[in-house]
CSV table of C-alpha atoms and ligand atoms in Angstrom, one decimal:
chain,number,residue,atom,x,y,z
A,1,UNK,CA,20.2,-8.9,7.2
A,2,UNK,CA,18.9,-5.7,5.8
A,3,UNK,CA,20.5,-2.4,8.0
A,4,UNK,CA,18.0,-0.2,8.9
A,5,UNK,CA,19.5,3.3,8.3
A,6,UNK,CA,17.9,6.9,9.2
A,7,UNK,CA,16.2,8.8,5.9
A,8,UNK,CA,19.0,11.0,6.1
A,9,UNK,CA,21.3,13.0,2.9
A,10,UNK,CA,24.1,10.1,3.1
A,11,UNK,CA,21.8,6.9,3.5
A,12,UNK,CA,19.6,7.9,1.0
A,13,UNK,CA,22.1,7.8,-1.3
A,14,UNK,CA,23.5,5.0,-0.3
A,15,UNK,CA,20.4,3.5,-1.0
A,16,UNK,CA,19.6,4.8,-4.3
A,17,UNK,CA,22.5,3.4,-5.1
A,18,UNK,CA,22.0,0.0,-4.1
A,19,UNK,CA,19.2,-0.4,-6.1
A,20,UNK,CA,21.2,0.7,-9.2
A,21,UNK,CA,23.2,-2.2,-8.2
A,22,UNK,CA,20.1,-4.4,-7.7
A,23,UNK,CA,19.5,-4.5,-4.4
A,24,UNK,CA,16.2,-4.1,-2.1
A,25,UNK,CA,15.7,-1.0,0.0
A,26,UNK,CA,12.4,-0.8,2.0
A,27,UNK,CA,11.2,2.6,2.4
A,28,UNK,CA,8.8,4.6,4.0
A,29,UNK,CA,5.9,6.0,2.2
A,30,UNK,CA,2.9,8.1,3.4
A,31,UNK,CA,0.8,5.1,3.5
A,32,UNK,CA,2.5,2.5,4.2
A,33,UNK,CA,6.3,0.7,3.8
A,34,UNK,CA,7.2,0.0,0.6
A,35,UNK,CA,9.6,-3.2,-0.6
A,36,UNK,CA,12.0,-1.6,-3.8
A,37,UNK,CA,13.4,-2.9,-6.3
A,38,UNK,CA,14.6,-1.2,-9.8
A,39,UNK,CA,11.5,-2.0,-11.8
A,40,UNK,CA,13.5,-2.3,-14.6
A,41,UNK,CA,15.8,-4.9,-13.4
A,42,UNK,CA,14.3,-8.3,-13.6
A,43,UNK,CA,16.6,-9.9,-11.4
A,44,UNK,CA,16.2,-7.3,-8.4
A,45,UNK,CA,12.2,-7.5,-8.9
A,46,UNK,CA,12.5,-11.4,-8.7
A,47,UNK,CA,14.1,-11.1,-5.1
A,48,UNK,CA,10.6,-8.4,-3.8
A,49,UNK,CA,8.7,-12.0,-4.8
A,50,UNK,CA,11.1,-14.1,-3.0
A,51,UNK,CA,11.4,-11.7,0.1
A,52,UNK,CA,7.7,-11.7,0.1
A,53,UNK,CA,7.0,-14.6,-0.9
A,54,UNK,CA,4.7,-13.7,-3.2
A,55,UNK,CA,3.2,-15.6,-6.5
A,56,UNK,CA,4.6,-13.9,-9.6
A,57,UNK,CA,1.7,-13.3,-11.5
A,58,UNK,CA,0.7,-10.5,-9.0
A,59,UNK,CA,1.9,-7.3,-10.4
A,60,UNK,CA,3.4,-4.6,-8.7
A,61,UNK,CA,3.3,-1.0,-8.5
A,62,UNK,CA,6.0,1.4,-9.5
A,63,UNK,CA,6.7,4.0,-7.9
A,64,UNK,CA,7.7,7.7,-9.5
A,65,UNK,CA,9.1,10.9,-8.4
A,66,UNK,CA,6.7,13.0,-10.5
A,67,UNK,CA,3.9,13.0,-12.8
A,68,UNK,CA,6.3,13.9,-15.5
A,69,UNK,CA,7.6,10.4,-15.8
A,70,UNK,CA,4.3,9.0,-16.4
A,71,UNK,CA,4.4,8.6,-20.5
A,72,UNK,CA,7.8,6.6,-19.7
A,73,UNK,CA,5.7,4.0,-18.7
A,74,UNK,CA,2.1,4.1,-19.7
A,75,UNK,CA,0.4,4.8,-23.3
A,76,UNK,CA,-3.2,5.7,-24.0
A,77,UNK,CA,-3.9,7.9,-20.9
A,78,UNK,CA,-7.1,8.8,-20.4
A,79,UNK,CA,-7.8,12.1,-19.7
A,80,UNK,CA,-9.5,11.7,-16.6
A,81,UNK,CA,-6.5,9.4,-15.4
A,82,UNK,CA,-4.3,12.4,-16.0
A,83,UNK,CA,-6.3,15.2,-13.9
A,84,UNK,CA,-6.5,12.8,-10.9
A,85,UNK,CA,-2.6,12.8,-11.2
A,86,UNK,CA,-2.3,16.2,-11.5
A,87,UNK,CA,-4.4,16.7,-8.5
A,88,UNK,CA,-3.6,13.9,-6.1
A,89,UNK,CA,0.0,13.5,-6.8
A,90,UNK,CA,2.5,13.0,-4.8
A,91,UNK,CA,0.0,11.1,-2.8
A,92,UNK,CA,-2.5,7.6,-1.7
A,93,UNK,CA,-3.4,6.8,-5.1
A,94,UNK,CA,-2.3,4.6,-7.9
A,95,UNK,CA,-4.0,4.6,-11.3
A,96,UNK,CA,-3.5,1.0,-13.8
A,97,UNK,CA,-2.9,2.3,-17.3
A,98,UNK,CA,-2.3,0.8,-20.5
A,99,UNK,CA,1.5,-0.4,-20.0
A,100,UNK,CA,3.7,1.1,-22.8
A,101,UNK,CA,5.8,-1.3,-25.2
A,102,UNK,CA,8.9,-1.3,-23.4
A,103,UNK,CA,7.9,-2.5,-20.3
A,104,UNK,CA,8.6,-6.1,-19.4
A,105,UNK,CA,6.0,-8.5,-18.0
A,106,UNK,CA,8.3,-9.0,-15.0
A,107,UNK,CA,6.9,-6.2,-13.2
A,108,UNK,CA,3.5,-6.3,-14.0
A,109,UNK,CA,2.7,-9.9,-13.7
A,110,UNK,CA,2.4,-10.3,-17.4
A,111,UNK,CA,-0.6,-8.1,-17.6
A,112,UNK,CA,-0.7,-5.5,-20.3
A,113,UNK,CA,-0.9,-3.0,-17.5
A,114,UNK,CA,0.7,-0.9,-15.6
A,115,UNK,CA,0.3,0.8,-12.0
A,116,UNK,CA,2.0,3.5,-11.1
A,117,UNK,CA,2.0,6.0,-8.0
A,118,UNK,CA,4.1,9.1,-6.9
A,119,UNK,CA,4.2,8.7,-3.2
A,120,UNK,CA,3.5,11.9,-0.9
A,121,UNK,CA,6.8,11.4,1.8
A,122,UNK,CA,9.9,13.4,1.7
A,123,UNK,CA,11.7,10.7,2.4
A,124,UNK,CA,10.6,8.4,-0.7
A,125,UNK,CA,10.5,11.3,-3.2
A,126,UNK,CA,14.2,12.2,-2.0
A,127,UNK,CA,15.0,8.3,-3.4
A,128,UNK,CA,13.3,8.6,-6.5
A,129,UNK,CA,14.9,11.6,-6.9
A,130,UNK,CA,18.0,10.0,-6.5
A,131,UNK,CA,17.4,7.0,-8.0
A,132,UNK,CA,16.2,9.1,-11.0
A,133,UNK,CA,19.9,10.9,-11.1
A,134,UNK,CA,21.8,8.1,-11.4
A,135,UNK,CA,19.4,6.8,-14.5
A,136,UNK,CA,17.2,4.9,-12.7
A,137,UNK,CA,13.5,5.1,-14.1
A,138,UNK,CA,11.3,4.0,-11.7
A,139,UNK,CA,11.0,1.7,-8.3
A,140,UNK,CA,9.0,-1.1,-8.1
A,141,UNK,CA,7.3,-1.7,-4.5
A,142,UNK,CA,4.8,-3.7,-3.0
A,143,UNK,CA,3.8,-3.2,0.4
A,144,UNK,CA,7.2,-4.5,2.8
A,145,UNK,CA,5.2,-7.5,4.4
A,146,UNK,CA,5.1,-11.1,3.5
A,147,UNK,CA,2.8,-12.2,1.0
A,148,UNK,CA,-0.9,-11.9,2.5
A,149,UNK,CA,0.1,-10.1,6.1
A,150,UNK,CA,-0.5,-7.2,7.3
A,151,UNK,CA,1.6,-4.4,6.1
A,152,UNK,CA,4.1,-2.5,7.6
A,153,UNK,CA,3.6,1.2,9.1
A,154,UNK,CA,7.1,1.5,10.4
A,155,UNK,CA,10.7,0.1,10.0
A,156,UNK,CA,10.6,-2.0,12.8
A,157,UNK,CA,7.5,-3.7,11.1
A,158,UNK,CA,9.4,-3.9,8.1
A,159,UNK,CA,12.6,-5.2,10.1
A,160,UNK,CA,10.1,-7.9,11.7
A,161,UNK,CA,8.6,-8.6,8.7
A,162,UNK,CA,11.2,-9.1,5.9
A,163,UNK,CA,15.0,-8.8,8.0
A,164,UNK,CA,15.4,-12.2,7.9
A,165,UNK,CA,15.0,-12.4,4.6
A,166,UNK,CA,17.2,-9.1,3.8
A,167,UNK,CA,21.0,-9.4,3.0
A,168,UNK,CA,23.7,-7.1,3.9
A,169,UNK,CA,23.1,-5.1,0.4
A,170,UNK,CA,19.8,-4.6,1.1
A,171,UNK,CA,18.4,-1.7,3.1
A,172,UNK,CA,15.8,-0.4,5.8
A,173,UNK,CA,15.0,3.4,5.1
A,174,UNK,CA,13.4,4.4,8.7
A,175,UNK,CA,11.4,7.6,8.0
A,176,UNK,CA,9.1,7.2,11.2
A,177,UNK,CA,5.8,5.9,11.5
A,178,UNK,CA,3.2,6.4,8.1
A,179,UNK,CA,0.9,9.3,8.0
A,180,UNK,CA,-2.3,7.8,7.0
A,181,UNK,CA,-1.4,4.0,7.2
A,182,UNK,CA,-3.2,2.0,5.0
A,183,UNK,CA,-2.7,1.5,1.4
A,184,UNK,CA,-3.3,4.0,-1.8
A,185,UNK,CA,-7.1,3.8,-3.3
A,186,UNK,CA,-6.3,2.2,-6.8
A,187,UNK,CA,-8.2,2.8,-9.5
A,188,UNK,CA,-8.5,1.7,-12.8
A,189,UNK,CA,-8.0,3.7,-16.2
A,190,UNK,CA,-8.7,1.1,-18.6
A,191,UNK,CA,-12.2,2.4,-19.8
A,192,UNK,CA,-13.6,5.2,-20.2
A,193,UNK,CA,-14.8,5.2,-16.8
A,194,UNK,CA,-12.9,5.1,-13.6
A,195,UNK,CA,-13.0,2.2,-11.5
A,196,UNK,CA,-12.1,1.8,-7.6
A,197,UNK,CA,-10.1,-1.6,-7.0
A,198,UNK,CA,-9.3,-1.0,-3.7
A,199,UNK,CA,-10.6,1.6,-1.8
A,200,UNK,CA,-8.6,4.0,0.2
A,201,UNK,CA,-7.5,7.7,1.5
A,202,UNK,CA,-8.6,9.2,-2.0
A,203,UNK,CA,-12.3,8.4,-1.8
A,204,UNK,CA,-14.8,7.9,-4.6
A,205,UNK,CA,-16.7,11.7,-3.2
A,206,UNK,CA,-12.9,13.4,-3.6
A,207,UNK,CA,-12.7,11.9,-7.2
A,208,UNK,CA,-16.8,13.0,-8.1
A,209,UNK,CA,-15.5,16.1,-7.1
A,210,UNK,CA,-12.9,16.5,-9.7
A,211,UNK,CA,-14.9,14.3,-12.3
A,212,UNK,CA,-18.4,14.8,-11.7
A,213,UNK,CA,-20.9,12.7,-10.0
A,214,UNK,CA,-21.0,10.0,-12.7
A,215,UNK,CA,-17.8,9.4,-12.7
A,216,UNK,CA,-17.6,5.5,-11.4
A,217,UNK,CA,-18.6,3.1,-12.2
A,218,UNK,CA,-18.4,0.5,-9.7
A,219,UNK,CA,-17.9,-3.0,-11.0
A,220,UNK,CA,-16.8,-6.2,-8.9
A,221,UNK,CA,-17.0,-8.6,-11.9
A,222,UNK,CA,-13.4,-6.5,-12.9
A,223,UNK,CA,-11.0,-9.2,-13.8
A,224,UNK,CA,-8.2,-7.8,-13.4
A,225,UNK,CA,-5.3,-9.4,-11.0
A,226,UNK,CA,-4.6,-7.3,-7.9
A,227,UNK,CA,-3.4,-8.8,-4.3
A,228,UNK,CA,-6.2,-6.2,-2.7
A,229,UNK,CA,-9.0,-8.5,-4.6
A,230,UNK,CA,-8.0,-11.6,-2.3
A,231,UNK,CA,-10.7,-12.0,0.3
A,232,UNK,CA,-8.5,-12.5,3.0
A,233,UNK,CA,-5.7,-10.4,3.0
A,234,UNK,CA,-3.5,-8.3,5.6
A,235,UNK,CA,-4.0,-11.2,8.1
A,236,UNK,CA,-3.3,-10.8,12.1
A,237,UNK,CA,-2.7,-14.0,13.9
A,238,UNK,CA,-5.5,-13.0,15.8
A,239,UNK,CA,-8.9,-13.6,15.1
A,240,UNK,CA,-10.7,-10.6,13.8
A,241,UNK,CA,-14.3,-9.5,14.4
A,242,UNK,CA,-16.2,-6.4,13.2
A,243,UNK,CA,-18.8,-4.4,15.5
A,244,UNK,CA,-19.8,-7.7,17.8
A,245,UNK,CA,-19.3,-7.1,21.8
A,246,UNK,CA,-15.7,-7.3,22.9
A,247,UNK,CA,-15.2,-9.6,26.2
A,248,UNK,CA,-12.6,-9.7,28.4
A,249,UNK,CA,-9.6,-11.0,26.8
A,250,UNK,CA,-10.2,-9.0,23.5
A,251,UNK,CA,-8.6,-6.1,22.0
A,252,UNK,CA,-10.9,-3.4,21.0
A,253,UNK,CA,-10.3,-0.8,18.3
A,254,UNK,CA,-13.1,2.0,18.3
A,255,UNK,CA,-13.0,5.3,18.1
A,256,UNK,CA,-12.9,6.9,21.3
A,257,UNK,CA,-16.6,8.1,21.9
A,258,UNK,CA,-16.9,4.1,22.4
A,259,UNK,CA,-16.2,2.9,25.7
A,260,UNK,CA,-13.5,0.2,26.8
A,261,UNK,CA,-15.9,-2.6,28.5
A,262,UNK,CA,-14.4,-3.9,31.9
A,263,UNK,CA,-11.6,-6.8,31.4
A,264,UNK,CA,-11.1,-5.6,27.3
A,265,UNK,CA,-7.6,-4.4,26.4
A,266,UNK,CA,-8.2,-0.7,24.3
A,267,UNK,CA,-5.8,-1.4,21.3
A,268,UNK,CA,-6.4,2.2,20.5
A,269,UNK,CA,-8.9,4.7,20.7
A,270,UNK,CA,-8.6,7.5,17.6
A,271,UNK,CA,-10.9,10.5,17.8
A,272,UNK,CA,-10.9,10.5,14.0
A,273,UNK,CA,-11.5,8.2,10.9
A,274,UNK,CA,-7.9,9.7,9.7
A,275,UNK,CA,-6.2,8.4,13.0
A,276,UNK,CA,-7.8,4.9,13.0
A,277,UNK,CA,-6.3,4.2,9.8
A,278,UNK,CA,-3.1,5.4,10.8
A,279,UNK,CA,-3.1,3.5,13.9
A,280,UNK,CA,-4.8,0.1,12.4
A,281,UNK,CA,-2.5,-2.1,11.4
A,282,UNK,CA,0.2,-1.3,14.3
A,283,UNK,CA,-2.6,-2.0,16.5
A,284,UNK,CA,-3.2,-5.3,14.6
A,285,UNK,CA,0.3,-5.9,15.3
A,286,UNK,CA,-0.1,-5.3,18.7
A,287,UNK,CA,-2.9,-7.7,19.6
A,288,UNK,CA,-1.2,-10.5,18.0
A,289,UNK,CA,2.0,-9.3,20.5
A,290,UNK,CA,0.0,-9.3,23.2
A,291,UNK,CA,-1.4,-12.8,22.3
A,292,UNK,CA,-5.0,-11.4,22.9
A,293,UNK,CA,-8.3,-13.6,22.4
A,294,UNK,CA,-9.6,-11.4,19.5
A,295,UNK,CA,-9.6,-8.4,18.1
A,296,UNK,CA,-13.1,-6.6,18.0
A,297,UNK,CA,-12.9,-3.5,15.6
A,298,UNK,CA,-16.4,-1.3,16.8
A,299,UNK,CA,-17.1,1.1,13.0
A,300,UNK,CA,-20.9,2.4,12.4
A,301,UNK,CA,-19.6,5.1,10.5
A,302,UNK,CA,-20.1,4.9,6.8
A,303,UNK,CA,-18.7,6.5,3.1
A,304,UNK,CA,-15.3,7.8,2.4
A,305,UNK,CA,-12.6,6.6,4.6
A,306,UNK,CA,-14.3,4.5,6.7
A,307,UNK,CA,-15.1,2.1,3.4
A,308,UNK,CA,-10.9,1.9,3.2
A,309,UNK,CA,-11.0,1.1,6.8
A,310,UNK,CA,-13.9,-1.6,6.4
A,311,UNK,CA,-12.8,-3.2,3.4
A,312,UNK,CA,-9.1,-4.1,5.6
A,313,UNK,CA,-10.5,-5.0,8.1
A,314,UNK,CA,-13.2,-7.3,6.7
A,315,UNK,CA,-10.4,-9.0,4.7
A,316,UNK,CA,-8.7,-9.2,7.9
A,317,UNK,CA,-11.5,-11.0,9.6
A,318,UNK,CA,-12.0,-13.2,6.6
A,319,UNK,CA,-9.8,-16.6,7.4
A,320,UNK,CA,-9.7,-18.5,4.3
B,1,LIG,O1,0.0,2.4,-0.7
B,1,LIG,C1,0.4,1.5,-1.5
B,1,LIG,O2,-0.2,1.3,-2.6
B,1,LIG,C2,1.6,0.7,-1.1
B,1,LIG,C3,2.9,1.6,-1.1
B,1,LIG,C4,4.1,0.9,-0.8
B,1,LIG,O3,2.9,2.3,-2.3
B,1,LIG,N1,1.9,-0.4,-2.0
B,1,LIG,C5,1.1,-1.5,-2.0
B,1,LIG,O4,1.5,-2.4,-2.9
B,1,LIG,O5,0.1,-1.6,-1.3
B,1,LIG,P1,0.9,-3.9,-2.9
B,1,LIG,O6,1.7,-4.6,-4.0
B,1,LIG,O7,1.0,-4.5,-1.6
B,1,LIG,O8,-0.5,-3.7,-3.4
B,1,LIG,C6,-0.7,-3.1,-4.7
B,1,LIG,C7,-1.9,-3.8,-5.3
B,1,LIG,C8,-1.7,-5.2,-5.5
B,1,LIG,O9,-3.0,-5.8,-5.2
B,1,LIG,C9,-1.4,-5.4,-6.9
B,1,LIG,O10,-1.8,-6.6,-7.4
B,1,LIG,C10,-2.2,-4.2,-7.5
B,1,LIG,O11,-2.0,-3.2,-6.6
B,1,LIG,N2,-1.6,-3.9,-8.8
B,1,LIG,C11,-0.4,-3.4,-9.1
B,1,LIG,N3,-0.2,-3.3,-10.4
B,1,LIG,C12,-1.4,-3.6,-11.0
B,1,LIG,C13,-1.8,-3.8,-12.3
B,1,LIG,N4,-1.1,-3.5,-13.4
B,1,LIG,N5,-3.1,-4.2,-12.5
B,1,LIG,C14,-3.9,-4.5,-11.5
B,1,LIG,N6,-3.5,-4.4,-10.2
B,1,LIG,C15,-2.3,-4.0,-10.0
B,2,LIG,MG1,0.4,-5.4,0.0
């Protein structure tokens, strides 16, 4: 079973280390807890699937500890690809690029692309670092939950999660509960155009401001494979309903200018869009904990992050 160890100088190592030697290490990142593996080890990416449970022809991301590394594994950058790194890494974004010639299909699902993010947490940039100086080129992490739940925002989510399917080798980094708590905006650099796959903390008015206002276009016939594209997706046990009455029995998420009816349980009650991501998916968590009727999630807001919040938690009210 997987140890979960502080992010600490010693246990860092430690854990850079095992994934030299092909192990897993979950670790946090600003968004949410990442599963690792080194992405250039198809044996130790084949155990992220099994761990997950996952079907192998989802690809994953790989992770970075700088922009630097970037031609190491993509080819044919665009040039708009390359100022959203420069301006948004380390942080919630990953960017699909043209996968250079060396990489193996293992860790992109046999797609001839590639996505890769440098995370914003100390924590995770101190293992890539790591990683990096004992010749390790990049990590491979999807988020640290099985395959269509919701993921993880701390270790003990990632402990609940995955530990049973963790051995000894393996590790849990604890670096605390995730900043912003749901998963990077991904967009795609295939074209000449940017496209959004999955929306998120970087939001299509921060990229018009770096691109211009014609920047996206926005296209949901894109065929590419991605997990995120799943209508149902980062399930809670419980039911899930968006901006109906809660009753008593339900848990209600909302910010906190919305009052808690008599009899409903207040999962949480953010004053800000930035907090109610944060505190979404642990509050998911805790409904289903609590064994509550339903969850009711109350969001009139509209644009920016309240899309990322929307999109989860339509998926997570889609059962199918
Ligand atoms: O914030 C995040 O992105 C977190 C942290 C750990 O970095 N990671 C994460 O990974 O959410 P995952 O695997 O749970 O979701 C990544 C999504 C998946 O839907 C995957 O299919 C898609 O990114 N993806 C990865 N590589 C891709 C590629 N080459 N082409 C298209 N989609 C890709
Ligand atoms: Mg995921």
């Amino acid at each position: 079973m997987g140890v979960i160890s502080k992010c600490d100088p010693n246990s860092i190592k430690k854990a850079a280390q095992a994934l030299i030697d092909g192990n897993l290490v979950a670790f946090p990142t600003e968004t949410v807890y990442g599963l690792g593996a080194d992405a250039t080890n198809e044996q130790a990416v084949a155990k992220i699937y099994t761990a997950k449970g996952r079907p192998s022809d989802l690809p994953l991301i790989v992770h970075l500890p700088s922009i630097n590394e970037i031609d190491k594994w993509a080819t044919n950058i665009p040039d708009y690809a390359k100022k959203l790194a420069t301006l948004f890494w380390p942080g919630p974004m990953t960017l699909i690029l043209k996968r250079d010639k060396h990489i193996k299909d293992f860790v992109s699902g046999g797609q001839d692309t590639i996505g890769l993010r440098v995370p914003n947490n100390e924590c995770a940039l101190e293992l890539l670092k790591k990683f990096g100086s004992l010749g390790g080129l990049g990590i491979a992490a999807p988020s640290a939950n099985r395959y269509k739940s919701i993921s993880p925002t701390s270790a003990m989510d990632v402990w609940k999660e995955l530990g049973n399917q963790l051995t000894s080798q393996d590790m849990i980094l604890d670096g605390g509960s995730c900043e912003l708590g749901i998963e990077s905006t991904i967009i795609n650099c295939l074209d000449s155009l940017p496209r959004i796959l999955r929306p998120g903390w970087i939001t299509p008015h921060m990229i018009g401001n770096i691109l211009g206002p014609n920047f996206l276009q926005n296209d949901s016939r894109d065929s590419i494979k991605h997990s995120g594209s799943d209508l149902s997706h980062y399930l809670p046990k419980t039911p899930v309903m968006l901006n109906v009455p809660p009753l008593p029995g339900d848990g209600l998420i909302a910010l906190s200018k919305i009052q808690t009816p008599e009899g409903v349980y207040r999962l949480s009650s953010p004053d800000t869009l930035e907090s109610l991501a944060s505190v979404l998916y642990a509050s998911f968590r805790n409904a289903d904990e609590l064994r509550l009727n339903n969850i009711i999630v109350i969001l009139n807001e509209i644009g920016g992050l309240a899309e990322a919040i929307l999109d989860r938690v339509k998926k997570a009210a889609t059962h199918i």
